[in-house]
Short mmCIF file of C-alpha atoms in Angstrom, two decimals:
data_model
loop_
_atom_site.label_atom_id
_atom_site.label_comp_id
_atom_site.label_asym_id
_atom_site.label_seq_id
_atom_site.Cartn_x
_atom_site.Cartn_y
_atom_site.Cartn_z
CA UNK L 1 -11.43 106.29 24.14
CA UNK L 2 -14.82 107.08 22.74
CA UNK L 3 -15.97 105.80 19.42
CA UNK L 4 -15.76 108.14 16.53
CA UNK L 5 -18.08 108.39 13.55
CA UNK L 6 -17.05 107.84 10.02
CA UNK L 7 -17.83 110.57 7.51
CA UNK L 8 -21.38 110.57 6.32
CA UNK L 9 -22.51 110.49 2.70
CA UNK L 10 -23.93 113.34 0.68
CA UNK L 11 -27.42 112.79 2.04
CA UNK L 12 -26.21 113.45 5.54
CA UNK L 13 -27.02 109.94 6.76
CA UNK L 14 -24.45 107.91 8.56
CA UNK L 15 -24.10 104.76 6.41
CA UNK L 16 -21.31 103.00 8.23
CA UNK L 17 -20.32 103.20 11.87
CA UNK L 18 -17.54 101.31 13.53
CA UNK L 19 -16.43 100.75 17.01
CA UNK L 20 -12.72 101.13 17.53
CA UNK L 21 -11.08 99.62 20.56
CA UNK L 22 -8.17 101.09 22.47
CA UNK L 23 -5.60 99.03 20.57
CA UNK L 24 -6.78 100.55 17.31
CA UNK L 25 -8.52 97.51 15.77
CA UNK L 26 -12.05 97.61 14.45
CA UNK L 27 -14.41 95.65 16.69
CA UNK L 28 -17.51 95.33 14.44
CA UNK L 29 -18.94 96.86 11.29
CA UNK L 30 -22.55 97.69 10.72
CA UNK L 31 -23.55 97.97 7.08
CA UNK L 32 -26.59 100.10 6.46
CA UNK L 33 -26.44 100.34 2.69
CA UNK L 34 -25.54 96.70 1.91
CA UNK L 35 -26.29 96.85 -1.80
CA UNK L 36 -23.77 99.60 -2.54
CA UNK L 37 -21.08 98.15 -0.29
CA UNK L 38 -21.38 94.63 -1.76
CA UNK L 39 -21.31 96.08 -5.28
CA UNK L 40 -18.10 97.90 -4.42
CA UNK L 41 -16.21 94.96 -2.95
CA UNK L 42 -17.48 91.98 -5.02
CA UNK L 43 -16.06 91.47 -8.55
CA UNK L 44 -18.27 92.55 -11.38
CA UNK L 45 -17.94 89.24 -13.32
CA UNK L 46 -17.97 85.72 -11.85
CA UNK L 47 -14.82 83.66 -12.06
CA UNK L 48 -14.98 81.29 -14.99
CA UNK L 49 -14.27 77.61 -14.56
CA UNK L 50 -15.31 77.30 -10.92
CA UNK L 51 -17.73 74.46 -11.68
CA UNK L 52 -15.12 72.57 -13.66
CA UNK L 53 -12.57 72.89 -10.88
CA UNK L 54 -15.09 71.71 -8.32
CA UNK L 55 -15.95 68.68 -10.43
CA UNK L 56 -12.27 67.79 -10.87
CA UNK L 57 -11.69 68.28 -7.15
CA UNK L 58 -14.62 66.00 -6.23
CA UNK L 59 -13.38 63.33 -8.64
CA UNK L 60 -9.91 63.57 -7.14
CA UNK L 61 -11.40 63.17 -3.66
CA UNK L 62 -13.30 60.08 -4.79
CA UNK L 63 -10.11 58.63 -6.25
CA UNK L 64 -8.29 59.28 -2.98
CA UNK L 65 -11.13 57.60 -1.09
CA UNK L 66 -10.83 54.56 -3.31
CA UNK L 67 -7.08 54.44 -2.74
CA UNK L 68 -7.52 54.72 1.01
CA UNK L 69 -10.05 51.91 0.95
CA UNK L 70 -7.60 49.70 -0.94
CA UNK L 71 -4.88 50.58 1.57
CA UNK L 72 -7.15 49.60 4.44
CA UNK L 73 -8.01 46.33 2.74
CA UNK L 74 -4.31 45.64 2.22
CA UNK L 75 -3.62 46.43 5.86
CA UNK L 76 -6.37 44.03 6.93
CA UNK L 77 -4.95 41.27 4.75
CA UNK L 78 -1.46 41.91 6.17
CA UNK L 79 -2.81 41.66 9.71
CA UNK L 80 -4.55 38.40 8.83
CA UNK L 81 -1.34 37.05 7.30
CA UNK L 82 0.63 38.02 10.41
CA UNK L 83 -1.94 36.24 12.58
CA UNK L 84 -1.61 33.16 10.38
CA UNK L 85 2.18 33.14 10.78
CA UNK L 86 1.75 33.54 14.52
CA UNK L 87 -0.56 30.52 14.62
CA UNK L 88 2.00 28.52 12.62
CA UNK L 89 4.73 29.51 15.06
CA UNK L 90 2.61 28.47 18.03
CA UNK L 91 1.79 25.20 16.32
CA UNK L 92 5.44 24.41 15.66
CA UNK L 93 6.33 25.30 19.24
CA UNK L 94 3.59 22.99 20.52
CA UNK L 95 4.87 20.19 18.28
CA UNK L 96 8.40 20.55 19.62
CA UNK L 97 7.15 20.51 23.21
CA UNK L 98 5.03 17.48 22.46
CA UNK L 99 8.03 15.63 20.98
CA UNK L 100 10.22 16.47 23.99
CA UNK L 101 7.55 15.27 26.40
CA UNK L 102 7.13 12.00 24.50
CA UNK L 103 10.88 11.42 24.79
CA UNK L 104 10.74 12.15 28.50
CA UNK L 105 7.83 9.78 29.07
CA UNK L 106 9.58 7.04 27.12
CA UNK L 107 12.68 7.33 29.38
CA UNK L 108 14.91 9.31 27.05
CA UNK L 109 15.30 12.32 29.30
CA UNK L 110 17.41 12.80 32.41
CA UNK L 111 15.34 13.90 35.39
CA UNK L 112 16.56 13.64 38.91
CA UNK L 113 13.16 13.15 40.46
CA UNK L 114 9.69 12.26 39.36
CA UNK L 115 8.44 15.65 40.48
CA UNK L 116 10.85 17.44 38.14
CA UNK L 117 9.75 15.17 35.33
CA UNK L 118 6.12 15.91 36.04
CA UNK L 119 6.81 19.64 36.11
CA UNK L 120 8.38 19.50 32.65
CA UNK L 121 5.44 17.60 31.16
CA UNK L 122 2.61 19.95 30.23
CA UNK L 123 -0.96 18.80 29.60
CA UNK L 124 -0.74 16.74 26.40
CA UNK L 125 -4.49 16.86 25.83
CA UNK L 126 -4.31 20.65 25.62
CA UNK L 127 -1.50 20.44 23.05
CA UNK L 128 -3.47 17.92 20.98
CA UNK L 129 -6.46 20.23 21.01
CA UNK L 130 -4.27 23.14 19.97
CA UNK L 131 -2.81 21.18 17.05
CA UNK L 132 -6.18 19.83 15.94
CA UNK L 133 -7.86 23.21 16.14
CA UNK L 134 -5.13 24.80 14.10
CA UNK L 135 -5.23 22.00 11.51
CA UNK L 136 -8.98 22.32 11.06
CA UNK L 137 -8.84 26.10 10.75
CA UNK L 138 -6.00 25.83 8.26
CA UNK L 139 -7.88 23.30 6.11
CA UNK L 140 -10.89 25.55 5.96
CA UNK L 141 -8.78 28.30 4.42
CA UNK L 142 -7.95 28.50 0.73
CA UNK L 143 -4.47 27.84 -0.55
CA UNK L 144 -1.81 25.28 0.17
CA UNK L 145 -1.83 23.52 3.53
CA UNK L 146 1.33 22.00 4.95
CA UNK L 147 0.29 21.11 8.51
CA UNK L 148 0.37 17.34 8.05
CA UNK L 149 3.65 15.46 8.28
CA UNK L 150 4.41 11.80 7.64
CA UNK L 151 5.65 9.99 10.73
CA UNK L 152 8.87 8.02 10.73
CA UNK L 153 8.41 4.39 9.82
CA UNK L 154 10.28 3.10 12.91
CA UNK L 155 11.30 4.87 16.06
CA UNK L 156 14.85 4.70 17.17
CA UNK L 157 15.36 1.73 19.51
CA UNK L 158 17.99 3.46 21.58
CA UNK L 159 16.52 6.57 23.27
CA UNK L 160 20.03 7.81 24.08
CA UNK L 161 20.84 8.40 20.41
CA UNK L 162 20.72 12.02 19.38
CA UNK L 163 18.33 12.44 16.44
CA UNK L 164 19.57 14.27 13.39
CA UNK L 165 16.85 16.63 12.17
CA UNK L 166 18.34 16.80 8.65
CA UNK L 167 18.51 13.04 8.24
CA UNK L 168 15.03 12.66 6.72
CA UNK L 169 13.17 14.89 4.35
CA UNK L 170 10.04 16.53 5.71
CA UNK L 171 6.96 15.71 3.68
CA UNK L 172 4.00 17.97 3.11
CA UNK L 173 0.55 18.04 1.61
CA UNK L 174 -0.70 20.18 -1.26
CA UNK L 175 -4.34 21.16 -1.61
CA UNK L 176 -5.86 23.35 -4.26
CA UNK L 177 -7.76 26.41 -3.12
CA UNK L 178 -11.52 26.33 -3.47
CA UNK L 179 -13.86 29.34 -3.33
CA UNK L 180 -16.91 27.43 -4.42
CA UNK L 181 -19.70 29.76 -3.31
CA UNK L 182 -17.79 32.95 -4.01
CA UNK L 183 -16.73 32.67 -7.63
CA UNK L 184 -17.73 29.19 -8.76
CA UNK L 185 -14.26 27.66 -8.60
CA UNK L 186 -14.00 23.99 -7.82
CA UNK L 187 -11.26 21.90 -6.24
CA UNK L 188 -8.85 20.19 -8.63
CA UNK L 189 -6.80 17.35 -7.15
CA UNK L 190 -4.05 17.28 -9.77
CA UNK L 191 -0.81 16.97 -7.80
CA UNK L 192 0.20 14.42 -5.23
CA UNK L 193 3.19 13.98 -2.93
CA UNK L 194 5.43 11.16 -1.87
CA UNK L 195 7.61 11.99 1.14
CA UNK L 196 8.25 15.55 0.03
CA UNK L 197 8.48 14.98 -3.74
CA UNK L 198 5.86 16.72 -5.90
CA UNK L 199 4.55 14.66 -8.82
CA UNK L 200 1.63 15.26 -11.14
CA UNK L 201 -1.16 12.74 -10.93
CA UNK L 202 -2.30 13.20 -14.54
CA UNK L 203 -2.13 15.73 -17.31
CA UNK L 204 -5.03 18.16 -17.51
CA UNK L 205 -4.94 18.04 -21.34
CA UNK L 206 -5.45 14.29 -21.45
CA UNK L 207 -7.97 13.24 -24.08
CA UNK L 208 -11.47 12.71 -22.68
CA UNK L 209 -13.93 10.09 -23.95
CA UNK L 210 -17.67 9.94 -23.40
CA UNK L 211 -19.44 6.58 -23.18
CA UNK L 212 -23.22 6.33 -23.11
CA UNK L 213 -24.60 4.33 -20.20
CA UNK L 214 -28.00 4.33 -21.90
CA UNK L 215 -29.12 5.04 -25.43
CA UNK L 216 -29.76 8.78 -26.16
CA UNK L 217 -33.45 9.49 -26.57
CA UNK L 218 -33.65 13.23 -27.38
CA UNK L 219 -31.64 15.40 -29.78
CA UNK L 220 -31.77 19.18 -30.06
CA UNK L 221 -30.97 20.65 -33.50
CA UNK L 222 -29.91 24.31 -33.74
CA UNK L 223 -29.49 25.84 -37.19
CA UNK L 224 -28.00 28.89 -38.82
CA UNK L 225 -30.84 31.23 -39.89
CA UNK L 226 -31.53 32.47 -43.42
CA UNK L 227 -29.73 29.63 -45.20
CA UNK L 228 -31.43 27.38 -47.74
CA UNK L 229 -28.73 24.69 -47.62
CA UNK L 230 -28.97 24.52 -43.83
CA UNK L 231 -32.75 24.16 -44.03
CA UNK L 232 -32.44 21.24 -46.46
CA UNK L 233 -29.89 19.41 -44.29
CA UNK L 234 -32.00 20.04 -41.17
CA UNK L 235 -35.15 18.51 -42.73
CA UNK L 236 -33.22 15.48 -43.93
CA UNK L 237 -31.55 14.97 -40.54
CA UNK L 238 -34.84 15.27 -38.63
CA UNK L 239 -36.48 12.69 -40.89
CA UNK L 240 -33.57 10.26 -40.52
CA UNK L 241 -33.41 10.57 -36.73
CA UNK L 242 -37.14 9.88 -36.38
CA UNK L 243 -37.50 7.07 -38.93
CA UNK L 244 -34.21 5.23 -38.52
CA UNK L 245 -33.20 5.92 -34.91
CA UNK L 246 -36.60 6.49 -33.23
CA UNK L 247 -35.25 9.58 -31.47
CA UNK L 248 -37.24 12.57 -30.21
CA UNK L 249 -36.24 15.81 -31.92
CA UNK L 250 -36.33 19.33 -30.49
CA UNK L 251 -35.86 22.42 -32.67
CA UNK L 252 -36.22 26.15 -32.18
CA UNK L 253 -39.72 27.65 -32.59
CA UNK L 254 -38.58 29.36 -35.77
CA UNK L 255 -37.28 26.12 -37.27
CA UNK L 256 -40.47 24.23 -36.38
CA UNK L 257 -42.56 26.78 -38.28
CA UNK L 258 -40.25 26.41 -41.29
CA UNK L 259 -40.53 22.60 -41.22
CA UNK L 260 -44.32 22.66 -40.91
CA UNK L 261 -44.53 25.05 -43.84
CA UNK L 262 -42.85 22.39 -45.99
CA UNK L 263 -44.89 19.37 -44.85
CA UNK L 264 -47.29 18.32 -42.11
CA UNK L 265 -45.11 15.25 -41.61
CA UNK L 266 -43.01 17.21 -39.12
CA UNK L 267 -45.81 17.47 -36.54
CA UNK L 268 -43.79 15.21 -34.22
CA UNK L 269 -41.04 17.83 -33.90
CA UNK L 270 -41.06 19.45 -30.45
CA UNK L 271 -40.10 22.92 -29.35
CA UNK L 272 -40.27 25.06 -26.18
CA UNK L 273 -41.59 28.31 -24.81
CA UNK L 274 -39.46 31.17 -23.58
CA UNK L 275 -39.83 30.27 -19.91
CA UNK L 276 -38.85 26.63 -20.55
CA UNK L 277 -35.33 27.31 -21.80
CA UNK L 278 -33.83 27.01 -18.30
CA UNK L 279 -35.02 23.38 -18.11
CA UNK L 280 -33.87 22.41 -21.60
CA UNK L 281 -30.70 20.68 -20.39
CA UNK L 282 -32.84 18.23 -18.39
CA UNK L 283 -34.68 17.08 -21.52
CA UNK L 284 -31.92 16.96 -24.15
CA UNK L 285 -29.26 14.25 -24.45
CA UNK L 286 -27.38 15.65 -27.44
CA UNK L 287 -27.15 18.99 -29.25
CA UNK L 288 -26.49 19.18 -33.01
CA UNK L 289 -25.51 22.51 -34.57
CA UNK L 290 -25.75 23.22 -38.30
CA UNK L 291 -23.70 26.29 -39.17
CA UNK L 292 -20.37 27.81 -38.18
CA UNK L 293 -18.72 28.86 -34.94
CA UNK L 294 -21.45 31.46 -34.39
CA UNK L 295 -24.04 28.70 -34.19
CA UNK L 296 -21.92 26.92 -31.57
CA UNK L 297 -21.74 30.16 -29.57
CA UNK L 298 -25.51 30.50 -29.83
CA UNK L 299 -25.97 26.92 -28.61
CA UNK L 300 -23.68 27.55 -25.63
CA UNK L 301 -25.51 30.78 -24.71
CA UNK L 302 -28.82 28.93 -24.44
CA UNK L 303 -27.56 26.90 -21.47
CA UNK L 304 -26.84 28.98 -18.38
CA UNK L 305 -25.74 25.90 -16.44
CA UNK L 306 -24.75 22.38 -17.54
CA UNK L 307 -24.45 21.87 -21.30
CA UNK L 308 -25.22 18.56 -23.08
CA UNK L 309 -22.62 17.22 -25.55
CA UNK L 310 -22.53 19.29 -28.74
CA UNK L 311 -21.96 17.84 -32.24
CA UNK L 312 -21.02 20.79 -34.52
CA UNK L 313 -21.46 20.37 -38.28
CA UNK L 314 -19.66 22.75 -40.62
CA UNK L 315 -22.08 24.79 -42.73
CA UNK L 316 -20.50 28.20 -42.29
CA UNK L 317 -17.75 30.24 -43.92
CA UNK L 318 -15.02 29.60 -41.32
CA UNK L 319 -15.09 27.27 -38.36
CA UNK L 320 -12.54 26.30 -35.72
CA UNK L 321 -15.07 24.38 -33.62
CA UNK L 322 -16.99 22.56 -36.39
CA UNK L 323 -14.98 19.49 -37.48
CA UNK L 324 -17.89 17.43 -38.93
CA UNK L 325 -18.92 17.64 -42.60
CA UNK L 326 -22.65 17.87 -43.24
CA UNK L 327 -22.45 15.58 -46.29
CA UNK L 328 -21.69 12.62 -44.01
CA UNK L 329 -24.04 13.51 -41.17
CA UNK L 330 -25.72 10.07 -41.10
CA UNK L 331 -22.39 8.28 -40.72
CA UNK L 332 -21.17 10.62 -38.01
CA UNK L 333 -24.42 10.64 -36.04
CA UNK L 334 -24.69 6.86 -36.16
CA UNK L 335 -21.18 6.52 -34.65
CA UNK L 336 -21.84 9.23 -32.04
CA UNK L 337 -25.13 7.70 -30.88
CA UNK L 338 -23.41 4.36 -30.39
CA UNK L 339 -20.34 5.79 -28.66
CA UNK L 340 -17.82 6.13 -27.21
CA UNK L 341 -16.90 9.56 -28.58
CA UNK L 342 -13.91 11.80 -28.07
CA UNK L 343 -14.86 15.21 -26.66
CA UNK L 344 -13.20 18.55 -25.93
CA UNK L 345 -14.19 20.36 -22.74
CA UNK L 346 -14.30 23.99 -23.83
CA UNK L 347 -14.22 26.22 -20.77
CA UNK L 348 -16.41 29.29 -20.44
CA UNK L 349 -15.90 32.55 -18.59
CA UNK L 350 -18.40 33.81 -16.03
CA UNK L 351 -18.62 37.59 -15.79
CA UNK L 352 -20.40 39.97 -13.41
CA UNK L 353 -20.69 43.76 -13.53
CA UNK L 354 -20.48 45.68 -10.24
CA UNK L 355 -21.74 49.24 -10.46
CA UNK L 356 -20.21 52.14 -8.55
CA UNK L 357 -23.51 52.73 -6.75
CA UNK L 358 -23.73 49.12 -5.55
CA UNK L 359 -23.89 48.66 -1.79
CA UNK L 360 -21.58 45.63 -1.85
CA UNK L 361 -19.99 43.24 -4.33
CA UNK L 362 -22.93 40.84 -4.04
CA UNK L 363 -25.13 43.36 -5.85
CA UNK L 364 -24.11 42.57 -9.44
CA UNK L 365 -25.45 42.38 -12.97
CA UNK L 366 -25.16 38.99 -14.63
CA UNK L 367 -23.85 36.41 -14.80
CA UNK L 368 -22.74 36.59 -18.43
CA UNK L 369 -21.33 33.28 -19.75
CA UNK L 370 -18.98 33.52 -22.73
CA UNK L 371 -17.35 30.78 -24.77
CA UNK L 372 -15.01 33.01 -26.79
CA UNK L 373 -14.22 36.30 -25.07
CA UNK L 374 -15.41 39.34 -23.17
CA UNK L 375 -14.28 42.62 -24.74
CA UNK L 376 -13.91 45.95 -22.95
CA UNK L 377 -13.41 48.75 -25.50
CA UNK L 378 -13.80 52.51 -25.95
CA UNK L 379 -16.60 52.19 -28.52
CA UNK L 380 -17.30 55.45 -30.36
CA UNK L 381 -15.33 57.53 -27.86
CA UNK L 382 -12.30 59.38 -29.20
CA UNK L 383 -10.37 58.98 -25.92
CA UNK L 384 -8.18 56.05 -24.97
CA UNK L 385 -9.55 53.63 -22.42
CA UNK L 386 -8.13 53.62 -18.91
CA UNK L 387 -8.71 50.27 -17.23
CA UNK L 388 -7.27 49.19 -13.88
CA UNK L 389 -6.70 45.42 -13.95
CA UNK L 390 -6.36 43.19 -10.89
CA UNK L 391 -5.67 39.47 -10.65
CA UNK L 392 -6.78 37.93 -7.34
CA UNK L 393 -6.57 41.40 -5.71
CA UNK L 394 -3.03 41.91 -7.06
CA UNK L 395 -2.56 44.90 -9.34
CA UNK L 396 -1.63 43.82 -12.89
CA UNK L 397 -1.48 46.96 -15.01
CA UNK L 398 -3.28 50.06 -16.23
CA UNK L 399 -4.56 49.48 -19.76
CA UNK L 400 -4.31 52.52 -22.01
CA UNK L 401 -5.40 51.86 -25.57
CA UNK L 402 -8.47 50.80 -27.48
CA UNK L 403 -9.47 48.15 -24.96
CA UNK L 404 -8.86 44.73 -23.49
CA UNK L 405 -9.86 41.15 -24.35
CA UNK L 406 -10.32 38.43 -21.75
CA UNK L 407 -10.54 35.23 -23.77
CA UNK L 408 -10.84 31.50 -23.25
CA UNK L 409 -8.47 29.15 -25.02
CA UNK L 410 -11.32 28.21 -27.37
CA UNK L 411 -11.56 31.90 -28.29
CA UNK L 412 -7.82 32.21 -28.87
CA UNK L 413 -8.41 31.88 -32.64
CA UNK L 414 -11.05 34.64 -32.65
CA UNK L 415 -10.78 38.32 -31.66
CA UNK L 416 -7.77 37.67 -29.42
CA UNK L 417 -5.79 36.32 -32.37
CA UNK L 418 -6.67 39.38 -34.46
CA UNK L 419 -5.40 41.61 -31.62
CA UNK L 420 -2.04 39.82 -31.50
CA UNK L 421 -2.72 37.04 -29.00
CA UNK L 422 -1.40 33.49 -29.21
CA UNK L 423 -3.24 30.45 -30.53
CA UNK L 424 -3.77 28.05 -27.61
CA UNK L 425 -4.98 24.46 -27.55
CA UNK L 426 -8.62 24.50 -26.36
CA UNK L 427 -7.96 22.03 -23.53
CA UNK L 428 -5.19 24.12 -21.99
CA UNK L 429 -6.70 25.57 -18.78
CA UNK L 430 -6.10 29.29 -18.90
CA UNK L 431 -7.42 32.82 -19.48
CA UNK L 432 -5.93 35.00 -22.22
CA UNK L 433 -5.19 38.63 -21.33
CA UNK L 434 -4.85 40.49 -24.66
CA UNK L 435 -4.73 44.30 -25.07
CA UNK L 436 -6.34 45.98 -28.10
CA UNK L 437 -3.97 48.49 -29.74
CA UNK L 438 -2.12 49.36 -26.50
CA UNK L 439 -0.41 52.71 -26.13
CA UNK L 440 2.86 50.95 -25.28
CA UNK L 441 5.10 48.72 -27.40
CA UNK L 442 6.06 46.64 -24.34
CA UNK L 443 2.47 45.69 -23.51
CA UNK L 444 2.44 42.07 -24.69
CA UNK L 445 -0.39 39.54 -24.17
CA UNK L 446 -0.49 37.23 -21.15
CA UNK L 447 -1.87 33.76 -20.45
CA UNK L 448 -3.06 33.40 -16.87
CA UNK L 449 -4.10 30.21 -15.03
CA UNK L 450 -7.74 29.23 -15.00
CA UNK L 451 -8.31 29.50 -11.25
CA UNK L 452 -7.64 33.25 -10.98
CA UNK L 453 -10.31 35.93 -10.72
CA UNK L 454 -9.78 39.01 -12.88
CA UNK L 455 -11.21 42.42 -12.06
CA UNK L 456 -11.27 45.26 -14.60
CA UNK L 457 -12.10 48.64 -13.03
CA UNK L 458 -12.97 51.87 -14.84
CA UNK L 459 -11.19 54.68 -12.92
CA UNK L 460 -13.23 57.58 -11.59
CA UNK L 461 -11.11 60.03 -13.58
CA UNK L 462 -11.61 58.18 -16.86
CA UNK L 463 -11.86 60.64 -19.75
CA UNK L 464 -14.17 58.58 -21.93
CA UNK L 465 -16.90 55.99 -21.69
CA UNK L 466 -16.31 52.24 -21.85
CA UNK L 467 -18.39 49.38 -23.21
CA UNK L 468 -18.31 45.64 -22.56
CA UNK L 469 -19.60 42.94 -24.90
CA UNK L 470 -19.88 39.21 -24.27
CA UNK L 471 -19.24 36.94 -27.27
CA UNK L 472 -20.07 39.93 -29.48
CA UNK L 473 -23.52 40.60 -27.96
CA UNK L 474 -25.21 41.84 -24.76
CA UNK L 475 -23.27 45.09 -25.09
CA UNK L 476 -23.48 47.24 -21.94
CA UNK L 477 -21.93 50.54 -20.89
CA UNK L 478 -19.48 50.82 -18.00
CA UNK L 479 -19.48 54.12 -16.12
CA UNK L 480 -16.52 55.49 -14.13
CA UNK L 481 -16.22 53.45 -10.94
CA UNK L 482 -17.87 50.33 -12.43
CA UNK L 483 -16.01 47.04 -12.42
CA UNK L 484 -16.20 43.80 -14.38
CA UNK L 485 -15.27 40.61 -12.50
CA UNK L 486 -14.37 37.55 -14.58
CA UNK L 487 -13.55 33.97 -13.56
CA UNK L 488 -13.77 30.49 -15.04
CA UNK L 489 -17.31 29.09 -15.09
CA UNK L 490 -17.85 25.63 -13.61
CA UNK L 491 -19.88 24.45 -16.63
CA UNK L 492 -17.77 23.78 -19.75
CA UNK L 493 -19.15 23.11 -23.23
CA UNK L 494 -18.36 19.51 -24.29
CA UNK L 495 -17.95 19.35 -28.07
CA UNK L 496 -17.54 16.09 -29.98
CA UNK L 497 -14.31 15.50 -31.91
CA UNK L 498 -14.01 13.90 -35.31
CA UNK L 499 -10.62 12.35 -34.47
CA UNK L 500 -9.40 13.80 -31.18
CA UNK L 501 -8.93 17.22 -29.63
CA UNK L 502 -5.39 17.84 -30.85
CA UNK L 503 -5.95 16.56 -34.41
CA UNK L 504 -9.09 18.66 -34.80
CA UNK L 505 -7.35 21.78 -33.48
CA UNK L 506 -4.33 21.43 -35.78
CA UNK L 507 -6.57 20.66 -38.74
CA UNK L 508 -8.67 23.77 -38.06
CA UNK L 509 -5.70 26.16 -38.03
CA UNK L 510 -4.16 24.53 -41.09
CA UNK L 511 -7.39 24.49 -43.09
CA UNK L 512 -8.98 27.69 -41.77
CA UNK L 513 -5.98 29.99 -41.37
CA UNK L 514 -3.54 28.31 -43.80
CA UNK L 515 -1.14 28.47 -40.88
CA UNK L 516 2.54 28.55 -41.96
CA UNK L 517 1.63 27.65 -45.53
CA UNK L 518 4.47 28.50 -47.91
CA UNK L 519 6.42 27.08 -50.77
CA UNK L 520 9.13 24.60 -49.90
CA UNK L 521 12.61 26.07 -50.10
CA UNK L 522 14.55 24.75 -53.08
CA UNK L 523 18.03 23.26 -52.62
CA UNK L 524 20.57 25.32 -54.54
CA UNK L 525 23.58 25.06 -52.23
CA UNK L 526 26.82 23.05 -52.63
CA UNK L 527 26.51 19.29 -52.36
CA UNK L 528 28.43 17.14 -49.89
CA UNK L 529 31.82 16.03 -51.31
CA UNK L 530 31.49 12.58 -49.71
CA UNK L 531 28.27 11.95 -51.60
CA UNK L 532 29.91 13.00 -54.85
CA UNK L 533 32.88 10.69 -54.15
CA UNK L 534 30.58 7.73 -53.51
CA UNK L 535 28.82 8.37 -56.78
CA UNK L 536 32.13 8.40 -58.67
CA UNK L 537 31.98 12.05 -59.55
CA UNK L 538 35.39 12.82 -58.12
#
């Protein structure tokens, strides 16, 4: 069949020609007047919302990619766990073979010939190497190891006696996990064992005392700014420390200028430059704060590593960490410089921010050290926050509300308490997980152990922006896909106690919060008849 022409236009020119095959289908189309044809077939107005749909689709694809990555990580961990169980099975099998061979060598087995006995005895050196290799690899891993067993005190004298495996209790060994270089956690040898029975070696909240091995030589004084009463107490304290105790005094550059403006006598007072702050802990034996809890937070933020003992004096409006009265500062300082002193180890949180564009989790912003809390909130956004929370790679929950507070036990009486969290003794090792105005009545606060690592992730499909602040400052913005990783810092803040840690804590909540303060209930009920009979009333 020959090709046929389509009708031509009014100008007599053939605009479109097609080749038709024998089966009736069009083989190809040649467009001569493309502008008119495209105008005819394409819609006159573009479809609205294409860009929005594409953006939502790309975000959904990124979310799926994240989920697939988590699934692959979970699969890898499951494979590693299966390999670990396989190694344990092989180890136990080698132990059983070793025990059987020892019984055979000692004459407890029945072998007809020496050759049969030799065939049943494998190479014991190879089994020892297998057991030792497994033990060493197990010890290098984090978690609880149970590869060591206590041997029986005496072997059975009669090899013909059948041993009862349930006669004696198997003992084990507990070791605390340690990820020292990864997240700053350190090993805590708290529990011990005695033939299979777990007992605690000592209580973690036991009162701690500090005894000076040599006399303190340098004292750092940090003051609350813009306060006349604080300035007066600071000048008097500096004079007393220099004249009576012969102690070197460090102050902030601002405070040194204020002291020199009053008198040239304070020329002996030392200060530091901005680049010398990192070495301040090597020069200072004791830190004295004059102010409230905010001054203690400022003192802790100056030390990015080890912190010298802190003596907090109360010169603020409300203080849960300032048990010393400034009116008796000479008496208190004299006793503290002599020692020993009771201290409270106030733990700090160490936070890092991992951006979505980071190549790996080692590329972080921080660290940020906080003594009270780190707050993740929605800021000025009108949308609820959506925060994915993980605890040691285990999914905890999806936070929907105004935000989340990760607090230390020292910060339990601060923002966490205002958001509905519990008050916790400062020496209790833990991390407080407190939601801010959650969009669920069942979302109650949690207290997690100190050794966990928390990860708060902003989902890629988050509707609003999120901000993070550390002890109320260093506020940064978290974009979708960013994560905040939080764990316990290895450098606590040792604060001196007036009496002891528990007495100071209870006094602070009674005096500062008027905790459970109410009138005593009057007795208006019926009296006991026996008492009335004894008094001759009946």
